[in-house]
Amino acid sequence: MTIQIEKETETNFPFSEDKYIRTVVEAAADYVGCPYEAEVDVLITDNNGIKELNLNHRGLDKPTDVLSFPMVEYAVPADFALIEEEQPECFHPETGELLLGDIVLSYDKIKEQAAEYGHSELRELCFLVAHSMLHLFGYDHMGEEERIQMETMQEEILEKLGISR
């Protein structure tokens, strides 16, 4: 699995964010049973950077904690049955990896929300990466049932890694 991590802002987490991002990305892929080697790009920015992306892509002029930009369109979340046939452009031409998409994280929001929710910055970072990975696999939380399903899946991914509140 290829996981590219770029930072537009200085980070000073008391842990290796690269290590945990990689761990959660891989755990989420395993959790949904992704049958392919995959590629994910992760960007860590600040509130200003994510605010600009949020405005440009969603029309919301405010910072958010995480943005997900999936490359694959799923008829059913995490259903990989027809991807090769119907979406061959979602595979890297040289490596053959499935191009899942991009994750953008706000370093500022991770710190703010960890304090607000009373848990560690590590837990907040990992939660947001798990959340975003589920979006890259086609899950959403627009309806109540979808929201509950995603929350359950996020918690199960983090529990398997021993990351709790």
PDB file of C-alpha atoms in Angstrom:
ATOM      1  CA  MET A   1       0.000   0.000   0.000  1.00  0.00           C
ATOM      2  CA  THR A   2       1.275   3.434  -0.902  1.00  0.00           C
ATOM      3  CA  ILE A   3       0.446   6.194   1.582  1.00  0.00           C
ATOM      4  CA  GLN A   4       1.791   9.624   0.679  1.00  0.00           C
ATOM      5  CA  ILE A   5       1.784  12.098   3.581  1.00  0.00           C
ATOM      6  CA  GLU A   6       2.394  15.795   2.977  1.00  0.00           C
ATOM      7  CA  LYS A   7       2.437  18.579   5.541  1.00  0.00           C
ATOM      8  CA  GLU A   8       1.610  22.197   4.773  1.00  0.00           C
ATOM      9  CA  THR A   9       1.972  23.152   8.414  1.00  0.00           C
ATOM     10  CA  GLU A  10       4.354  22.383  11.245  1.00  0.00           C
ATOM     11  CA  THR A  11       3.110  19.684  13.591  1.00  0.00           C
ATOM     12  CA  ASN A  12       4.227  19.005  17.140  1.00  0.00           C
ATOM     13  CA  PHE A  13       2.225  15.956  18.163  1.00  0.00           C
ATOM     14  CA  PRO A  14       3.769  13.940  21.008  1.00  0.00           C
ATOM     15  CA  PHE A  15       3.748  10.890  18.688  1.00  0.00           C
ATOM     16  CA  SER A  16       4.635  10.025  15.105  1.00  0.00           C
ATOM     17  CA  GLU A  17       1.606  11.108  13.109  1.00  0.00           C
ATOM     18  CA  ASP A  18       2.979   9.434   9.984  1.00  0.00           C
ATOM     19  CA  LYS A  19       3.148   6.070  11.742  1.00  0.00           C
ATOM     20  CA  TYR A  20      -0.422   6.286  13.048  1.00  0.00           C
ATOM     21  CA  ILE A  21      -1.866   7.601   9.793  1.00  0.00           C
ATOM     22  CA  ARG A  22      -0.322   4.631   7.978  1.00  0.00           C
ATOM     23  CA  THR A  23      -1.558   2.204  10.625  1.00  0.00           C
ATOM     24  CA  VAL A  24      -5.158   3.451  10.484  1.00  0.00           C
ATOM     25  CA  VAL A  25      -5.249   3.619   6.671  1.00  0.00           C
ATOM     26  CA  GLU A  26      -4.097   0.000   6.473  1.00  0.00           C
ATOM     27  CA  ALA A  27      -6.473  -1.105   9.249  1.00  0.00           C
ATOM     28  CA  ALA A  28      -9.445   0.524   7.511  1.00  0.00           C
ATOM     29  CA  ALA A  29      -8.564  -1.173   4.208  1.00  0.00           C
ATOM     30  CA  ASP A  30      -8.345  -4.517   5.997  1.00  0.00           C
ATOM     31  CA  TYR A  31     -11.579  -3.832   7.883  1.00  0.00           C
ATOM     32  CA  VAL A  32     -13.625  -3.371   4.690  1.00  0.00           C
ATOM     33  CA  GLY A  33     -11.824  -6.217   2.938  1.00  0.00           C
ATOM     34  CA  CYS A  34     -10.214  -4.183   0.183  1.00  0.00           C
ATOM     35  CA  PRO A  35      -8.858  -6.839  -2.195  1.00  0.00           C
ATOM     36  CA  TYR A  36      -6.341  -4.526  -3.853  1.00  0.00           C
ATOM     37  CA  GLU A  37      -3.101  -2.885  -3.011  1.00  0.00           C
ATOM     38  CA  ALA A  38      -4.129   0.757  -2.786  1.00  0.00           C
ATOM     39  CA  GLU A  39      -2.842   4.308  -2.771  1.00  0.00           C
ATOM     40  CA  VAL A  40      -3.997   7.109  -0.466  1.00  0.00           C
ATOM     41  CA  ASP A  41      -2.693  10.670  -0.312  1.00  0.00           C
ATOM     42  CA  VAL A  42      -2.906  12.506   3.020  1.00  0.00           C
ATOM     43  CA  LEU A  43      -2.388  16.221   3.528  1.00  0.00           C
ATOM     44  CA  ILE A  44      -2.049  17.844   6.944  1.00  0.00           C
ATOM     45  CA  THR A  45      -2.834  21.538   6.779  1.00  0.00           C
ATOM     46  CA  ASP A  46      -4.072  24.240   9.148  1.00  0.00           C
ATOM     47  CA  ASN A  47      -7.512  25.803   9.575  1.00  0.00           C
ATOM     48  CA  ASN A  48      -6.850  28.368   6.837  1.00  0.00           C
ATOM     49  CA  GLY A  49      -5.779  25.713   4.344  1.00  0.00           C
ATOM     50  CA  ILE A  50      -8.734  23.427   4.990  1.00  0.00           C
ATOM     51  CA  LYS A  51     -11.123  26.398   5.033  1.00  0.00           C
ATOM     52  CA  GLU A  52     -10.021  27.316   1.512  1.00  0.00           C
ATOM     53  CA  LEU A  53     -10.513  23.727   0.304  1.00  0.00           C
ATOM     54  CA  ASN A  54     -13.880  23.513   2.056  1.00  0.00           C
ATOM     55  CA  LEU A  55     -14.998  26.695   0.296  1.00  0.00           C
ATOM     56  CA  ASN A  56     -13.693  25.635  -3.111  1.00  0.00           C
ATOM     57  CA  HIS A  57     -15.079  22.086  -3.025  1.00  0.00           C
ATOM     58  CA  ARG A  58     -18.155  22.270  -0.802  1.00  0.00           C
ATOM     59  CA  GLY A  59     -19.110  25.954  -0.842  1.00  0.00           C
ATOM     60  CA  LEU A  60     -18.661  26.202   2.942  1.00  0.00           C
ATOM     61  CA  ASP A  61     -16.604  29.195   4.074  1.00  0.00           C
ATOM     62  CA  LYS A  62     -15.361  27.696   7.336  1.00  0.00           C
ATOM     63  CA  PRO A  63     -12.680  25.320   8.499  1.00  0.00           C
ATOM     64  CA  THR A  64     -13.563  21.684   9.078  1.00  0.00           C
ATOM     65  CA  ASP A  65     -11.670  18.830  10.688  1.00  0.00           C
ATOM     66  CA  VAL A  66     -11.276  16.512   7.703  1.00  0.00           C
ATOM     67  CA  LEU A  67     -12.110  16.411   4.009  1.00  0.00           C
ATOM     68  CA  SER A  68     -12.292  13.268   1.904  1.00  0.00           C
ATOM     69  CA  PHE A  69     -11.911  13.188  -1.860  1.00  0.00           C
ATOM     70  CA  PRO A  70     -12.719   9.671  -3.084  1.00  0.00           C
ATOM     71  CA  MET A  71     -11.588   8.551  -6.520  1.00  0.00           C
ATOM     72  CA  VAL A  72     -13.815   5.469  -6.717  1.00  0.00           C
ATOM     73  CA  GLU A  73     -17.596   5.607  -7.107  1.00  0.00           C
ATOM     74  CA  TYR A  74     -19.275   2.691  -5.361  1.00  0.00           C
ATOM     75  CA  ALA A  75     -22.811   1.523  -6.120  1.00  0.00           C
ATOM     76  CA  VAL A  76     -22.684  -0.092  -2.678  1.00  0.00           C
ATOM     77  CA  PRO A  77     -20.054   1.002  -0.117  1.00  0.00           C
ATOM     78  CA  ALA A  78     -16.898  -1.120  -0.213  1.00  0.00           C
ATOM     79  CA  ASP A  79     -18.237  -3.291  -3.042  1.00  0.00           C
ATOM     80  CA  PHE A  80     -15.180  -3.902  -5.179  1.00  0.00           C
ATOM     81  CA  ALA A  81     -16.814  -6.401  -7.572  1.00  0.00           C
ATOM     82  CA  LEU A  82     -16.960  -4.244 -10.706  1.00  0.00           C
ATOM     83  CA  ILE A  83     -14.285  -1.614 -10.140  1.00  0.00           C
ATOM     84  CA  GLU A  84     -11.704  -3.098 -12.523  1.00  0.00           C
ATOM     85  CA  GLU A  85     -14.298  -3.501 -15.255  1.00  0.00           C
ATOM     86  CA  GLU A  86     -16.227  -0.257 -14.825  1.00  0.00           C
ATOM     87  CA  GLN A  87     -13.577   2.126 -13.458  1.00  0.00           C
ATOM     88  CA  PRO A  88     -10.173   1.103 -14.805  1.00  0.00           C
ATOM     89  CA  GLU A  89      -9.035   4.744 -14.510  1.00  0.00           C
ATOM     90  CA  CYS A  90      -9.066   4.264 -10.715  1.00  0.00           C
ATOM     91  CA  PHE A  91      -5.950   2.106 -10.944  1.00  0.00           C
ATOM     92  CA  HIS A  92      -2.452   3.544 -11.105  1.00  0.00           C
ATOM     93  CA  PRO A  93      -1.115   2.778 -14.590  1.00  0.00           C
ATOM     94  CA  GLU A  94       2.372   1.872 -13.330  1.00  0.00           C
ATOM     95  CA  THR A  95       1.801   0.230  -9.939  1.00  0.00           C
ATOM     96  CA  GLY A  96      -1.676  -1.220 -10.510  1.00  0.00           C
ATOM     97  CA  GLU A  97      -2.750   0.104  -7.110  1.00  0.00           C
ATOM     98  CA  LEU A  98      -6.334   1.197  -6.561  1.00  0.00           C
ATOM     99  CA  LEU A  99      -6.324   4.999  -6.252  1.00  0.00           C
ATOM    100  CA  LEU A 100      -8.650   5.456  -3.281  1.00  0.00           C
ATOM    101  CA  GLY A 101      -8.357   9.233  -3.055  1.00  0.00           C
ATOM    102  CA  ASP A 102      -7.198  12.037  -0.807  1.00  0.00           C
ATOM    103  CA  ILE A 103      -7.589  12.856   2.870  1.00  0.00           C
ATOM    104  CA  VAL A 104      -7.052  16.405   4.153  1.00  0.00           C
ATOM    105  CA  LEU A 105      -6.686  16.911   7.912  1.00  0.00           C
ATOM    106  CA  SER A 106      -6.662  20.154   9.863  1.00  0.00           C
ATOM    107  CA  TYR A 107      -3.892  20.072  12.444  1.00  0.00           C
ATOM    108  CA  ASP A 108      -5.598  22.949  14.289  1.00  0.00           C
ATOM    109  CA  LYS A 109      -8.937  21.107  14.454  1.00  0.00           C
ATOM    110  CA  ILE A 110      -7.289  17.917  15.692  1.00  0.00           C
ATOM    111  CA  LYS A 111      -5.791  19.820  18.607  1.00  0.00           C
ATOM    112  CA  GLU A 112      -9.004  21.803  19.289  1.00  0.00           C
ATOM    113  CA  GLN A 113     -11.326  18.798  19.134  1.00  0.00           C
ATOM    114  CA  ALA A 114      -9.103  16.568  21.261  1.00  0.00           C
ATOM    115  CA  ALA A 115      -9.280  19.202  24.001  1.00  0.00           C
ATOM    116  CA  GLU A 116     -13.011  19.772  23.464  1.00  0.00           C
ATOM    117  CA  TYR A 117     -13.883  16.052  23.589  1.00  0.00           C
ATOM    118  CA  GLY A 118     -11.488  15.279  26.419  1.00  0.00           C
ATOM    119  CA  HIS A 119      -9.380  12.681  24.675  1.00  0.00           C
ATOM    120  CA  SER A 120      -5.889  12.530  23.251  1.00  0.00           C
ATOM    121  CA  GLU A 121      -4.697  14.131  20.044  1.00  0.00           C
ATOM    122  CA  LEU A 122      -3.672  10.638  18.956  1.00  0.00           C
ATOM    123  CA  ARG A 123      -7.240   9.403  19.310  1.00  0.00           C
ATOM    124  CA  GLU A 124      -8.620  12.414  17.411  1.00  0.00           C
ATOM    125  CA  LEU A 125      -6.142  12.016  14.547  1.00  0.00           C
ATOM    126  CA  CYS A 126      -6.845   8.288  14.244  1.00  0.00           C
ATOM    127  CA  PHE A 127     -10.604   8.807  14.454  1.00  0.00           C
ATOM    128  CA  LEU A 128     -10.524  11.365  11.625  1.00  0.00           C
ATOM    129  CA  VAL A 129      -8.356   9.127   9.442  1.00  0.00           C
ATOM    130  CA  ALA A 130     -10.690   6.148  10.027  1.00  0.00           C
ATOM    131  CA  HIS A 131     -13.699   8.371   9.290  1.00  0.00           C
ATOM    132  CA  SER A 132     -12.168   9.654   6.082  1.00  0.00           C
ATOM    133  CA  MET A 133     -11.093   6.188   4.939  1.00  0.00           C
ATOM    134  CA  LEU A 134     -14.686   5.011   5.241  1.00  0.00           C
ATOM    135  CA  HIS A 135     -15.689   7.901   2.975  1.00  0.00           C
ATOM    136  CA  LEU A 136     -13.024   6.772   0.485  1.00  0.00           C
ATOM    137  CA  PHE A 137     -14.720   3.364   0.517  1.00  0.00           C
ATOM    138  CA  GLY A 138     -18.108   4.899  -0.275  1.00  0.00           C
ATOM    139  CA  TYR A 139     -19.677   5.163   3.174  1.00  0.00           C
ATOM    140  CA  ASP A 140     -21.534   8.307   4.180  1.00  0.00           C
ATOM    141  CA  HIS A 141     -23.490   9.664   7.139  1.00  0.00           C
ATOM    142  CA  MET A 142     -26.275  11.682   5.563  1.00  0.00           C
ATOM    143  CA  GLY A 143     -29.047   9.596   7.136  1.00  0.00           C
ATOM    144  CA  GLU A 144     -29.390   8.388  10.712  1.00  0.00           C
ATOM    145  CA  GLU A 145     -28.791   4.719   9.846  1.00  0.00           C
ATOM    146  CA  GLU A 146     -25.701   5.598   7.822  1.00  0.00           C
ATOM    147  CA  ARG A 147     -24.382   7.767  10.645  1.00  0.00           C
ATOM    148  CA  ILE A 148     -24.796   4.967  13.189  1.00  0.00           C
ATOM    149  CA  GLN A 149     -23.165   2.464  10.827  1.00  0.00           C
ATOM    150  CA  MET A 150     -20.164   4.721  10.218  1.00  0.00           C
ATOM    151  CA  GLU A 151     -19.735   5.488  13.913  1.00  0.00           C
ATOM    152  CA  THR A 152     -19.797   1.777  14.720  1.00  0.00           C
ATOM    153  CA  MET A 153     -17.279   0.981  11.997  1.00  0.00           C
ATOM    154  CA  GLN A 154     -14.938   3.809  13.065  1.00  0.00           C
ATOM    155  CA  GLU A 155     -14.978   2.601  16.656  1.00  0.00           C
ATOM    156  CA  GLU A 156     -14.364  -1.015  15.613  1.00  0.00           C
ATOM    157  CA  ILE A 157     -11.352   0.007  13.511  1.00  0.00           C
ATOM    158  CA  LEU A 158      -9.890   1.989  16.399  1.00  0.00           C
ATOM    159  CA  GLU A 159     -10.661  -0.736  18.960  1.00  0.00           C
ATOM    160  CA  LYS A 160      -8.741  -3.285  16.867  1.00  0.00           C
ATOM    161  CA  LEU A 161      -5.757  -0.937  17.104  1.00  0.00           C
ATOM    162  CA  GLY A 162      -6.189  -0.415  20.855  1.00  0.00           C
ATOM    163  CA  ILE A 163      -7.008   3.271  20.393  1.00  0.00           C
ATOM    164  CA  SER A 164      -9.789   4.378  22.695  1.00  0.00           C
ATOM    165  CA  ARG A 165     -11.166   7.480  24.290  1.00  0.00           C
TER     166      ARG A 165
END
